[in-house]
Short mmCIF file of C-alpha atoms and ligand atoms in Angstrom, two decimals:
data_model
loop_
_atom_site.label_atom_id
_atom_site.label_comp_id
_atom_site.label_asym_id
_atom_site.label_seq_id
_atom_site.Cartn_x
_atom_site.Cartn_y
_atom_site.Cartn_z
CA MET A 181 -0.22 0.52 0.42
CA ARG A 182 2.82 2.20 0.62
CA PHE A 183 3.77 2.44 -2.50
CA ILE A 184 0.84 1.83 -3.76
CA THR A 185 -1.64 4.70 -2.18
CA PRO A 186 1.53 7.84 -4.40
CA VAL A 187 0.98 6.19 -7.57
CA LEU A 188 -2.62 5.26 -7.15
CA MET A 189 -3.21 8.97 -6.52
CA ALA A 190 -0.84 10.61 -9.13
CA VAL A 191 -2.91 8.67 -11.45
CA LEU A 192 -5.73 10.64 -10.13
CA ALA A 193 -5.54 13.68 -9.62
CA THR A 194 -3.87 13.40 -13.09
CA THR A 195 -6.89 11.80 -14.71
CA SER A 196 -9.24 14.28 -13.01
CA MET A 197 -6.71 17.19 -14.19
CA ALA A 198 -7.48 15.30 -17.36
CA ALA A 199 -11.53 15.54 -17.19
CA SER A 200 -11.59 20.10 -16.51
CA VAL A 201 -9.23 20.89 -19.09
CA LYS A 202 -11.29 22.13 -22.71
CA TYR A 203 -10.32 20.37 -25.52
CA ASN A 204 -11.62 22.63 -28.50
CA GLY A 205 -13.02 20.23 -30.97
CA GLU A 206 -10.83 18.04 -32.50
CA ASN A 207 -7.60 18.79 -34.96
CA ARG A 208 -5.74 19.33 -32.30
CA GLY A 209 -4.56 16.42 -30.22
CA LYS A 210 -4.25 18.34 -27.41
CA PRO A 211 -6.22 20.46 -24.92
CA VAL A 212 -6.31 23.99 -26.36
CA MET A 213 -5.10 25.46 -22.53
CA PRO A 214 -2.69 22.73 -20.30
CA ALA A 215 -3.14 22.57 -15.93
CA GLN A 216 -0.03 24.05 -16.27
CA SER A 217 -0.05 27.63 -16.65
CA ASN A 218 3.02 30.43 -16.91
CA ALA A 219 3.04 33.51 -15.20
CA LYS A 220 4.97 35.72 -17.71
CA TRP A 221 3.15 34.67 -20.38
CA ALA A 222 0.14 35.39 -19.51
CA THR A 223 1.36 38.02 -18.22
CA GLU A 224 3.57 39.67 -21.42
CA CYS A 225 0.98 38.03 -23.71
CA ALA A 226 -2.87 39.71 -22.14
CA ALA A 227 -1.35 42.97 -22.44
CA CYS A 228 -3.43 44.08 -26.60
CA HIS A 229 -5.34 40.92 -26.18
CA MET A 230 -6.06 37.77 -24.24
CA ALA A 231 -3.36 35.34 -23.46
CA TYR A 232 -4.01 32.68 -26.91
CA PRO A 233 -3.58 29.57 -25.51
CA PRO A 234 -0.95 26.71 -26.85
CA GLY A 235 -2.87 24.33 -27.74
CA LEU A 236 -4.40 27.14 -30.62
CA LEU A 237 -1.42 26.70 -32.89
CA PRO A 238 1.86 24.21 -33.85
CA ALA A 239 5.03 24.55 -32.67
CA ALA A 240 6.88 25.52 -35.52
CA SER A 241 3.79 29.15 -35.63
CA TRP A 242 4.52 30.28 -32.24
CA GLN A 243 8.31 30.24 -33.01
CA LYS A 244 7.65 32.45 -36.06
CA VAL A 245 5.55 34.74 -33.76
CA MET A 246 8.11 34.86 -30.87
CA THR A 247 10.48 35.53 -33.24
CA GLY A 248 9.19 38.54 -34.71
CA LEU A 249 7.09 40.67 -31.85
CA GLY A 250 9.90 43.35 -33.14
CA GLN A 251 6.39 43.45 -35.93
CA HIS A 252 4.14 42.13 -34.25
CA PHE A 253 1.37 42.22 -36.61
CA GLY A 254 1.91 45.83 -36.54
CA THR A 255 3.22 46.25 -33.20
CA ASP A 256 6.16 46.15 -30.97
CA ALA A 257 5.62 44.09 -28.91
CA SER A 258 9.16 42.84 -27.89
CA LEU A 259 10.53 41.67 -24.83
CA PRO A 260 14.29 41.11 -23.52
CA ALA A 261 15.42 37.84 -24.41
CA ALA A 262 15.28 35.32 -21.42
CA GLU A 263 12.03 36.31 -20.87
CA ALA A 264 11.05 35.86 -24.57
CA LYS A 265 12.89 32.69 -24.06
CA GLU A 266 10.76 31.79 -21.17
CA ILE A 267 7.45 31.07 -23.13
CA THR A 268 8.35 30.52 -25.96
CA ASP A 269 9.38 27.39 -23.79
CA TYR A 270 5.67 27.57 -22.79
CA LEU A 271 4.38 27.61 -26.06
CA VAL A 272 6.06 25.13 -27.51
CA LYS A 273 5.66 22.67 -24.70
CA TYR A 274 2.05 22.72 -25.03
CA ALA A 275 1.54 23.99 -28.73
CA ALA A 276 -0.58 21.26 -30.82
CA ILE A 277 0.44 18.74 -31.69
CA ARG A 278 -1.94 16.84 -34.86
CA TRP A 279 -2.18 20.35 -37.65
CA THR A 280 -3.74 19.07 -40.12
CA SER A 281 -1.79 21.16 -42.51
CA SER A 282 2.07 21.29 -42.85
CA ALA A 283 1.53 25.30 -43.38
CA ALA A 284 2.01 27.44 -39.74
CA PRO A 285 0.49 30.50 -40.34
CA LEU A 286 1.61 33.21 -37.70
CA ARG A 287 -2.28 33.75 -36.79
CA ILE A 288 -5.02 31.37 -35.19
CA THR A 289 -7.41 32.66 -37.01
CA GLU A 290 -5.66 31.84 -40.51
CA GLY A 291 -5.76 27.42 -40.00
CA GLN A 292 -7.38 25.72 -41.29
CA TRP A 293 -9.21 24.53 -38.54
CA PHE A 294 -10.59 28.15 -38.04
CA LYS A 295 -11.56 28.51 -41.54
CA ALA A 296 -13.33 25.52 -41.35
CA LYS A 297 -15.25 26.18 -38.25
CA HIS A 298 -15.56 30.14 -38.60
CA TYR A 299 -16.29 30.44 -43.06
CA ASP A 300 -16.26 26.99 -44.37
CA LYS A 301 -19.89 26.29 -43.45
CA LYS A 302 -21.74 29.95 -43.24
CA GLU A 303 -23.23 29.58 -39.43
CA ILE A 304 -21.95 33.43 -39.04
CA ALA A 305 -22.89 35.28 -41.91
CA PRO A 306 -20.58 37.92 -43.18
CA ALA A 307 -21.71 40.99 -41.32
CA VAL A 308 -21.34 39.92 -38.09
CA TRP A 309 -17.18 39.66 -38.44
CA GLN A 310 -17.71 44.16 -39.16
CA ARG A 311 -19.35 44.65 -35.46
CA GLU A 312 -17.81 46.76 -33.43
CA SER A 313 -18.65 44.10 -31.09
CA VAL A 314 -15.92 41.74 -33.11
CA THR A 315 -14.09 43.63 -35.18
CA SER A 316 -11.89 40.83 -35.78
CA PRO A 317 -11.57 37.26 -35.72
CA GLY A 318 -8.87 37.21 -33.37
CA ASN A 319 -10.86 38.01 -31.09
CA CYS A 320 -11.51 35.17 -29.74
CA MET A 321 -13.63 36.28 -26.49
CA ALA A 322 -16.19 38.53 -28.59
CA CYS A 323 -17.37 35.44 -28.79
CA HIS A 324 -16.66 32.88 -27.11
CA SER A 325 -17.15 34.17 -23.65
CA ALA A 326 -14.54 31.36 -21.70
CA ALA A 327 -11.85 31.59 -24.53
CA ASP A 328 -9.32 32.60 -22.25
CA LYS A 329 -9.22 29.38 -20.52
CA GLY A 330 -9.69 27.74 -23.11
CA ASN A 331 -12.53 26.68 -23.58
CA PHE A 332 -14.64 26.68 -27.09
CA ASP A 333 -17.83 24.69 -26.51
CA GLU A 334 -20.51 25.93 -27.85
CA LYS A 335 -21.95 26.77 -24.92
CA SER A 336 -20.13 29.02 -24.16
CA ILE A 337 -20.77 30.55 -27.99
CA LYS A 338 -22.92 33.92 -28.34
CA ILE A 339 -22.91 36.11 -30.89
CA PRO A 340 -22.79 40.21 -29.97
CA GLN A 341 -25.78 42.15 -31.73
C1 HEC B 522 1.36 45.99 -27.84
C2 HEC B 522 0.83 44.98 -28.31
C3 HEC B 522 1.10 43.11 -28.17
C4 HEC B 522 1.14 42.30 -27.31
C5 HEC B 522 1.96 42.40 -26.30
C6 HEC B 522 0.70 41.12 -28.13
N1 HEC B 522 0.00 40.92 -28.97
FE1 HEC B 522 -0.11 39.72 -30.10
N2 HEC B 522 -0.80 40.88 -31.53
C7 HEC B 522 -0.96 42.12 -31.50
C8 HEC B 522 -2.00 42.91 -32.58
C9 HEC B 522 -2.07 44.33 -32.70
C10 HEC B 522 -2.60 41.59 -32.98
C11 HEC B 522 -3.30 41.50 -34.21
C12 HEC B 522 -4.69 42.03 -34.16
C13 HEC B 522 -6.07 41.76 -35.03
O1 HEC B 522 -5.85 41.39 -36.49
O2 HEC B 522 -7.30 41.00 -34.01
C14 HEC B 522 -2.09 40.16 -32.25
C15 HEC B 522 -2.65 39.27 -32.98
C16 HEC B 522 -1.64 37.79 -32.16
C17 HEC B 522 -1.80 36.90 -32.85
C18 HEC B 522 -3.18 36.26 -33.82
C19 HEC B 522 -4.41 36.36 -33.71
C20 HEC B 522 -5.73 35.63 -35.00
O3 HEC B 522 -5.42 36.66 -35.46
O4 HEC B 522 -5.08 34.77 -35.14
C21 HEC B 522 -1.46 35.72 -31.93
C22 HEC B 522 -0.89 34.14 -31.97
C23 HEC B 522 0.31 36.54 -30.97
N3 HEC B 522 -0.68 37.78 -31.34
C24 HEC B 522 0.00 36.87 -30.33
C25 HEC B 522 0.63 37.13 -28.78
C26 HEC B 522 1.77 36.99 -28.02
C27 HEC B 522 2.44 35.20 -27.99
C28 HEC B 522 2.23 37.55 -27.40
C29 HEC B 522 2.71 37.66 -26.47
C30 HEC B 522 4.02 37.05 -26.13
C31 HEC B 522 1.64 39.09 -27.78
N4 HEC B 522 0.66 38.94 -29.67
C32 HEC B 522 1.56 39.78 -26.80
C33 HEC B 522 -0.62 43.15 -30.10
C34 HEC B 522 -0.16 42.40 -29.32
C1 HEC B 523 -17.72 36.33 -34.35
C2 HEC B 523 -17.58 35.23 -33.67
C3 HEC B 523 -16.90 34.37 -33.48
C4 HEC B 523 -15.29 34.21 -33.01
C5 HEC B 523 -14.59 36.08 -33.47
C6 HEC B 523 -14.74 33.59 -32.53
N1 HEC B 523 -15.58 32.01 -33.09
FE1 HEC B 523 -15.48 30.64 -32.80
N2 HEC B 523 -16.64 29.67 -33.35
C7 HEC B 523 -18.26 30.46 -33.13
C8 HEC B 523 -19.04 30.03 -33.49
C9 HEC B 523 -20.48 30.82 -34.51
C10 HEC B 523 -18.53 28.33 -33.29
C11 HEC B 523 -19.88 27.45 -34.18
C12 HEC B 523 -19.88 26.89 -35.09
C13 HEC B 523 -20.54 25.63 -35.14
O1 HEC B 523 -21.39 25.24 -35.05
O2 HEC B 523 -19.50 24.73 -36.17
C14 HEC B 523 -17.53 28.70 -33.55
C15 HEC B 523 -16.98 27.18 -32.83
C16 HEC B 523 -15.20 26.94 -32.62
C17 HEC B 523 -14.92 25.84 -31.83
C18 HEC B 523 -15.33 24.55 -32.39
C19 HEC B 523 -15.94 24.21 -30.98
C20 HEC B 523 -16.14 22.89 -31.26
O3 HEC B 523 -17.01 22.81 -30.53
O4 HEC B 523 -16.20 22.17 -31.92
C21 HEC B 523 -13.06 26.21 -31.94
C22 HEC B 523 -12.07 25.84 -31.90
C23 HEC B 523 -13.72 27.66 -31.55
N3 HEC B 523 -13.93 28.02 -32.60
C24 HEC B 523 -12.09 28.78 -31.57
C25 HEC B 523 -11.51 29.75 -31.91
C26 HEC B 523 -10.65 30.86 -31.37
C27 HEC B 523 -9.95 30.62 -31.47
C28 HEC B 523 -11.13 32.00 -31.61
C29 HEC B 523 -10.40 32.80 -32.05
C30 HEC B 523 -8.58 33.35 -32.45
C31 HEC B 523 -12.39 32.34 -31.89
N4 HEC B 523 -13.18 30.88 -32.63
C32 HEC B 523 -13.82 33.46 -33.27
C33 HEC B 523 -17.82 32.22 -32.76
C34 HEC B 523 -16.60 33.26 -33.00
#
């Protein structure tokens, strides 16, 4: 028992953790938001938009994003080298493992799965994307109220007016 108990507890802890982590659809192969957070990522990468969960992009995309912070979508989001490295390591470690194409886009919203879910099905009228309450497809929180927790369940989707 002395040996078994800690092992069992570890297994139980892992299981309950996995159950509380939200998955974003089927093709990423990992929870979008790992149980393990990183304080620097949570602060620095949430300064201008929500901190995008690591599992939304493959490792190669995160590498590109993180080496281009000086010219980050028209802004300067550069960080001291040590911080950038720590954040890169975090994002890469928990990046999407199953990616449906070999492309490594800079944007989540350029991913094949994103287009399939948001544009191809034509469930969201084109005009919705133009609304002031949405502004950009990268503004996940406009429609997914729990996006910053990595939760993209249908239940938490509400299209704003
Ligand atoms: C100084 C402000 C600023 C900071 C800090 C910042 N970003 Fe951004 N980020 C932007 C802007 C502006 C965009 C483009 C917004 C848009 O087009 O919707 C963007 C877009 C992105 C996108 C693409 C979203 C999409 O459209 O799919 C990713 C990924 C991203 N940022 C990651 C990061 C990461 C990782 C960090 C932390 C290292 C970070 N950002 C910090 C301003 C910032
Ligand atoms: C204009 C509103 C809107 C915005 C902005 C938006 N989404 Fe969505 N998203 C939706 C809707 C509606 C669906 C449901 C589509 C369907 O029926 O499959 C969806 C579906 C999803 C799904 C699939 C959920 C599932 O269980 O199949 C994921 C993952 C997702 N969105 C991620 C994102 C991410 C990441 C962002 C930001 C980069 C984002 N979305 C921005 C409206 C939006």
